[in-house]
Amino acid sequence: MKKSELLKEFKHYIKKSGLKYTPQREAIFRKIISTKGHFEIEDLIHKIKTKNMSVSRATVYRTLNILKEMGLVNEVIKYGNKTIYEVALKEHHDHLICKKCGKIIEFHSDEIEKLQDKICNKYDFKPEFHRLEIFGICKECRQK
Amino acid sequence: MKKSELLKEFKHYIKKSGLKYTPQREAIFRKIISTKGHFEIEDLIHKIKTKNMSVSRATVYRTLNILKEMGLVNEVIKYGNKTIYEVALKEHHDHLICKKCGKIIEFHSDEIEKLQDKICNKYDFKPEFHRLEIFGICKECRQK
DNA sequence: ATGGTTGCAAAATGTTTGCAATGGC
DNA sequence: GCCATTGCAAACATTTTGCAACCAT
């Protein structure tokens, strides 16, 4: 999906929910979708600042909460006291996280997804979201 | 494994690492292993207080960090800003977490574990720990 | 006796909130 | 103009840390 379409969709979402489409919200969303992969809030806050735009920490947190509720952004990794977010645009996937260098590798396994569904059925549990994090040491870090 | 054996093992670990076996550390470990399932730090701190024993918040955090390093305790669920811990004594398993009532259901799937290994092999990644959390709504909560 | 450990309070993080001013609609 | 939103600072929640007194070995 193109950036302009995404923005349009975001605007639509916002309006539909009776919220206001403010420059701050647009700036935050723009920055998030231009982030190719994963991001942390603190980075986002700093990267949003430009000559003619600045968004307060509070607004970033508040907007991110809206985006989470809308399902446009997910908390994909929780490590120590850090939370790493991701735009929910690509197909669902999970992560390998290197404890040494912090590298994040994405993977997807239909088989694992299916097995999860099977487990949920067994317990009559209605899944809404899942997160599979595998922590370890990546190839490059082991070679050193 | 029996409680007394666990304590012995814990003491051994502590000594082997050149640390001191203090009443506070024992009290914390005792409370953790008597906790059948999952626990949160704040609860632990409050439950440890008895007439003749009290452990400071700082010491609980410090001891928990030692236990994590030793691999005797794992962070198994991270939800919002909460962390839920578990003693690493039973066979590895993962969790279904009900977003309504907070219920935690444990499950284990050898097939999922094997698929994870396969993925790690593919990326030449050496896994150390993983966490699969499935958030959703449990049977009981859906019936209301 | 000595060096790790404890408790306390302060600091450091990460996140939320109250409130007055602002600005979409 | 109305009411949601913003920015700020203060409040909160969680975890870590500096330091003097303490205590396991």
Coordinates of N, CA and C in Angstrom, one line a residue, chain B residues 25-122:
Chain B
R25 N 17.6 -13.7 50.9 CA 17.5 -14.4 49.7 C 16.8 -15.7 49.8
E26 N 17.0 -16.3 51.0 CA 16.2 -17.6 51.2 C 14.7 -17.3 51.3
A27 N 14.4 -16.3 52.0 CA 12.9 -15.9 52.1 C 12.3 -15.7 50.8
I28 N 13.0 -15.0 49.9 CA 12.5 -14.7 48.6 C 12.3 -16.0 47.8
F29 N 13.3 -16.8 47.8 CA 13.3 -18.0 47.0 C 12.2 -18.9 47.5
R30 N 12.1 -19.0 48.9 CA 11.0 -19.9 49.5 C 9.6 -19.4 49.0
K31 N 9.4 -18.1 49.0 CA 8.1 -17.6 48.6 C 7.9 -17.9 47.1
I32 N 8.9 -17.8 46.3 CA 8.7 -18.0 44.9 C 8.4 -19.4 44.6
I33 N 9.0 -20.4 45.3 CA 8.8 -21.8 44.9 C 7.4 -22.2 45.6
S34 N 7.0 -21.5 46.6 CA 5.7 -21.9 47.1 C 4.5 -21.3 46.3
T35 N 4.9 -20.4 45.5 CA 3.9 -19.8 44.5 C 3.7 -20.9 43.4
K36 N 2.5 -21.4 43.3 CA 2.4 -22.5 42.4 C 2.6 -22.0 41.0
G37 N 2.0 -20.9 40.6 CA 2.1 -20.6 39.2 C 2.9 -19.3 38.9
H38 N 2.3 -18.3 38.5 CA 2.9 -17.1 38.1 C 2.9 -16.0 39.2
F39 N 3.8 -15.1 39.1 CA 3.8 -14.1 40.2 C 4.3 -12.8 39.6
E40 N 3.9 -11.7 40.3 CA 4.4 -10.4 39.9 C 5.2 -9.9 41.1
I41 N 6.1 -9.0 40.8 CA 7.1 -8.6 41.9 C 6.3 -7.9 43.0
E42 N 5.4 -7.0 42.7 CA 4.8 -6.3 43.8 C 4.1 -7.2 44.8
D43 N 3.4 -8.2 44.3 CA 2.8 -9.2 45.1 C 3.8 -9.9 46.0
L44 N 4.9 -10.3 45.4 CA 5.9 -11.0 46.1 C 6.4 -10.2 47.2
I45 N 6.7 -8.9 47.0 CA 7.2 -8.1 48.0 C 6.2 -8.0 49.2
H46 N 4.9 -8.0 48.9 CA 4.0 -7.9 50.0 C 3.8 -9.2 50.8
K47 N 3.9 -10.3 50.0 CA 3.6 -11.6 50.6 C 4.8 -12.1 51.4
I48 N 6.0 -11.5 51.2 CA 7.1 -12.0 51.9 C 7.1 -11.5 53.4
K49 N 6.5 -10.4 53.6 CA 6.5 -9.8 54.9 C 5.8 -10.7 55.9
T50 N 6.5 -11.1 56.9 CA 5.9 -11.9 58.0 C 6.3 -11.2 59.3
K51 N 5.9 -11.8 60.4 CA 6.2 -11.1 61.7 C 7.7 -10.9 61.9
N52 N 8.5 -12.0 61.6 CA 9.9 -11.9 61.8 C 10.8 -11.7 60.6
M53 N 10.2 -11.4 59.5 CA 11.0 -11.2 58.3 C 10.4 -10.2 57.4
S54 N 11.2 -9.3 56.9 CA 10.8 -8.3 56.0 C 11.9 -8.0 55.0
V55 N 11.6 -7.9 53.8 CA 12.7 -7.7 52.8 C 12.3 -6.5 52.0
S56 N 13.3 -5.7 51.8 CA 13.1 -4.4 51.1 C 12.8 -4.6 49.6
R57 N 12.1 -3.7 49.0 CA 11.9 -3.7 47.6 C 13.1 -3.9 46.8
A58 N 14.2 -3.1 47.2 CA 15.4 -3.2 46.5 C 16.0 -4.6 46.5
T59 N 16.0 -5.2 47.6 CA 16.6 -6.5 47.7 C 15.8 -7.5 46.9
V60 N 14.5 -7.4 46.9 CA 13.7 -8.3 46.0 C 14.1 -8.1 44.6
Y61 N 14.2 -6.9 44.1 CA 14.5 -6.7 42.7 C 15.9 -7.2 42.5
R62 N 16.9 -7.0 43.4 CA 18.2 -7.5 43.2 C 18.3 -9.0 43.1
T63 N 17.5 -9.6 44.0 CA 17.6 -11.1 44.1 C 16.9 -11.7 42.8
L64 N 15.8 -11.0 42.4 CA 15.2 -11.5 41.2 C 16.1 -11.4 40.0
N65 N 16.9 -10.4 39.9 CA 17.9 -10.3 38.8 C 18.9 -11.5 38.9
I66 N 19.3 -11.8 40.1 CA 20.2 -13.0 40.2 C 19.5 -14.2 39.7
L67 N 18.3 -14.4 40.2 CA 17.5 -15.6 39.8 C 17.3 -15.7 38.3
K68 N 17.1 -14.5 37.7 CA 16.9 -14.5 36.2 C 18.2 -14.9 35.5
E69 N 19.3 -14.4 36.0 CA 20.6 -14.7 35.4 C 20.9 -16.2 35.6
M70 N 20.5 -16.7 36.7 CA 20.8 -18.2 37.0 C 19.8 -19.0 36.2
G71 N 18.8 -18.4 35.6 CA 17.8 -19.2 34.8 C 16.8 -19.9 35.7
L72 N 16.7 -19.5 37.0 CA 15.8 -20.2 37.8 C 14.4 -19.6 37.7
V73 N 14.4 -18.4 37.2 CA 13.1 -17.6 37.1 C 13.1 -17.0 35.7
N74 N 11.9 -17.0 35.1 CA 11.8 -16.4 33.7 C 10.7 -15.4 33.7
E75 N 10.9 -14.4 32.9 CA 9.8 -13.4 32.6 C 9.0 -14.1 31.5
V76 N 7.8 -14.5 31.9 CA 7.0 -15.2 30.9 C 5.9 -14.4 30.2
I77 N 5.4 -13.4 30.8 CA 4.4 -12.6 30.2 C 4.7 -11.1 30.4
K78 N 4.6 -10.4 29.3 CA 4.8 -8.9 29.4 C 3.5 -8.4 28.8
Y79 N 2.7 -7.7 29.6 CA 1.5 -7.2 29.1 C 1.3 -5.8 29.6
G80 N 1.2 -4.8 28.7 CA 1.1 -3.4 29.1 C 2.5 -3.1 29.8
N81 N 2.4 -2.6 31.0 CA 3.7 -2.3 31.7 C 4.0 -3.4 32.8
K82 N 3.2 -4.5 32.7 CA 3.4 -5.5 33.8 C 4.3 -6.6 33.3
T83 N 5.0 -7.2 34.2 CA 5.8 -8.4 33.9 C 5.3 -9.5 34.8
I84 N 5.1 -10.6 34.3 CA 4.7 -11.8 35.1 C 5.8 -12.8 35.0
Y85 N 6.2 -13.3 36.2 CA 7.3 -14.2 36.3 C 6.8 -15.6 36.6
E86 N 7.7 -16.5 36.5 CA 7.4 -17.9 36.7 C 8.7 -18.7 37.1
V87 N 8.6 -19.6 38.0 CA 9.8 -20.4 38.3 C 10.0 -21.3 37.2
A88 N 11.3 -21.5 36.8 CA 11.7 -22.3 35.7 C 11.9 -23.7 36.1
L89 N 10.9 -24.3 36.6 CA 11.1 -25.7 37.1 C 10.3 -26.7 36.3
K90 N 9.1 -26.3 35.9 CA 8.3 -27.3 35.1 C 8.9 -27.3 33.7
E91 N 8.4 -28.2 32.9 CA 8.8 -28.3 31.6 C 8.4 -27.0 30.9
H92 N 9.1 -26.6 29.9 CA 8.8 -25.4 29.2 C 7.4 -25.4 28.6
H93 N 6.7 -24.3 28.7 CA 5.4 -24.2 28.1 C 5.1 -22.7 27.8
D94 N 4.0 -22.5 27.1 CA 3.7 -21.1 26.7 C 2.3 -20.8 27.2
H95 N 1.8 -19.6 26.9 CA 0.6 -19.1 27.6 C -0.5 -18.5 26.7
L96 N -1.7 -18.8 27.1 CA -2.9 -18.1 26.6 C -3.3 -17.1 27.7
I97 N -3.4 -15.8 27.4 CA -3.8 -14.9 28.4 C -5.1 -14.2 28.1
C98 N -6.1 -14.3 29.0 CA -7.4 -13.7 28.7 C -7.3 -12.2 29.1
K99 N -7.7 -11.4 28.1 CA -7.6 -9.9 28.3 C -8.7 -9.4 29.2
K100 N -9.7 -10.2 29.3 CA -10.8 -9.7 30.2 C -10.5 -10.0 31.6
C101 N -10.3 -11.3 32.0 CA -10.2 -11.7 33.4 C -8.8 -11.9 33.8
G102 N -7.9 -11.9 32.9 CA -6.5 -12.1 33.3 C -6.1 -13.5 33.5
K103 N -7.0 -14.4 33.3 CA -6.7 -15.8 33.4 C -5.5 -16.2 32.5
I104 N -4.6 -17.1 33.1 CA -3.5 -17.6 32.3 C -3.6 -19.1 32.1
I105 N -3.6 -19.5 30.9 CA -3.7 -21.0 30.6 C -2.3 -21.4 30.0
E106 N -1.8 -22.5 30.6 CA -0.5 -22.9 30.1 C -0.7 -24.0 29.0
F107 N 0.1 -24.0 28.0 CA 0.0 -25.1 27.0 C 1.4 -25.5 26.6
H108 N 1.6 -26.6 26.1 CA 2.8 -27.0 25.5 C 2.6 -27.7 24.2
S109 N 3.4 -27.4 23.2 CA 3.3 -28.0 21.9 C 4.7 -28.4 21.4
D110 N 5.0 -29.7 21.4 CA 6.3 -30.2 20.9 C 6.4 -29.7 19.5
E111 N 5.3 -29.8 18.7 CA 5.4 -29.5 17.3 C 5.8 -28.0 17.1
I112 N 5.3 -27.1 17.9 CA 5.7 -25.7 17.8 C 7.1 -25.5 18.1
E113 N 7.6 -26.2 19.2 CA 9.0 -26.1 19.6 C 9.9 -26.6 18.4
K114 N 9.5 -27.7 17.8 CA 10.3 -28.2 16.7 C 10.4 -27.2 15.5
L115 N 9.2 -26.7 15.3 CA 9.2 -25.7 14.1 C 10.1 -24.5 14.5
Q116 N 10.1 -24.1 15.7 CA 10.9 -23.0 16.1 C 12.4 -23.3 15.9
D117 N 12.8 -24.5 16.3 CA 14.2 -25.0 16.0 C 14.5 -24.9 14.6
K118 N 13.6 -25.4 13.8 CA 13.8 -25.4 12.3 C 14.1 -24.0 11.8
I119 N 13.3 -23.0 12.3 CA 13.4 -21.6 11.9 C 14.8 -21.1 12.4
C120 N 15.2 -21.4 13.6 CA 16.4 -20.9 14.1 C 17.6 -21.5 13.2
N121 N 17.5 -22.8 12.9 CA 18.5 -23.4 12.0 C 18.6 -22.6 10.7
K122 N 17.4 -22.4 10.1 CA 17.4 -21.7 8.8 C 18.2 -20.3 8.9

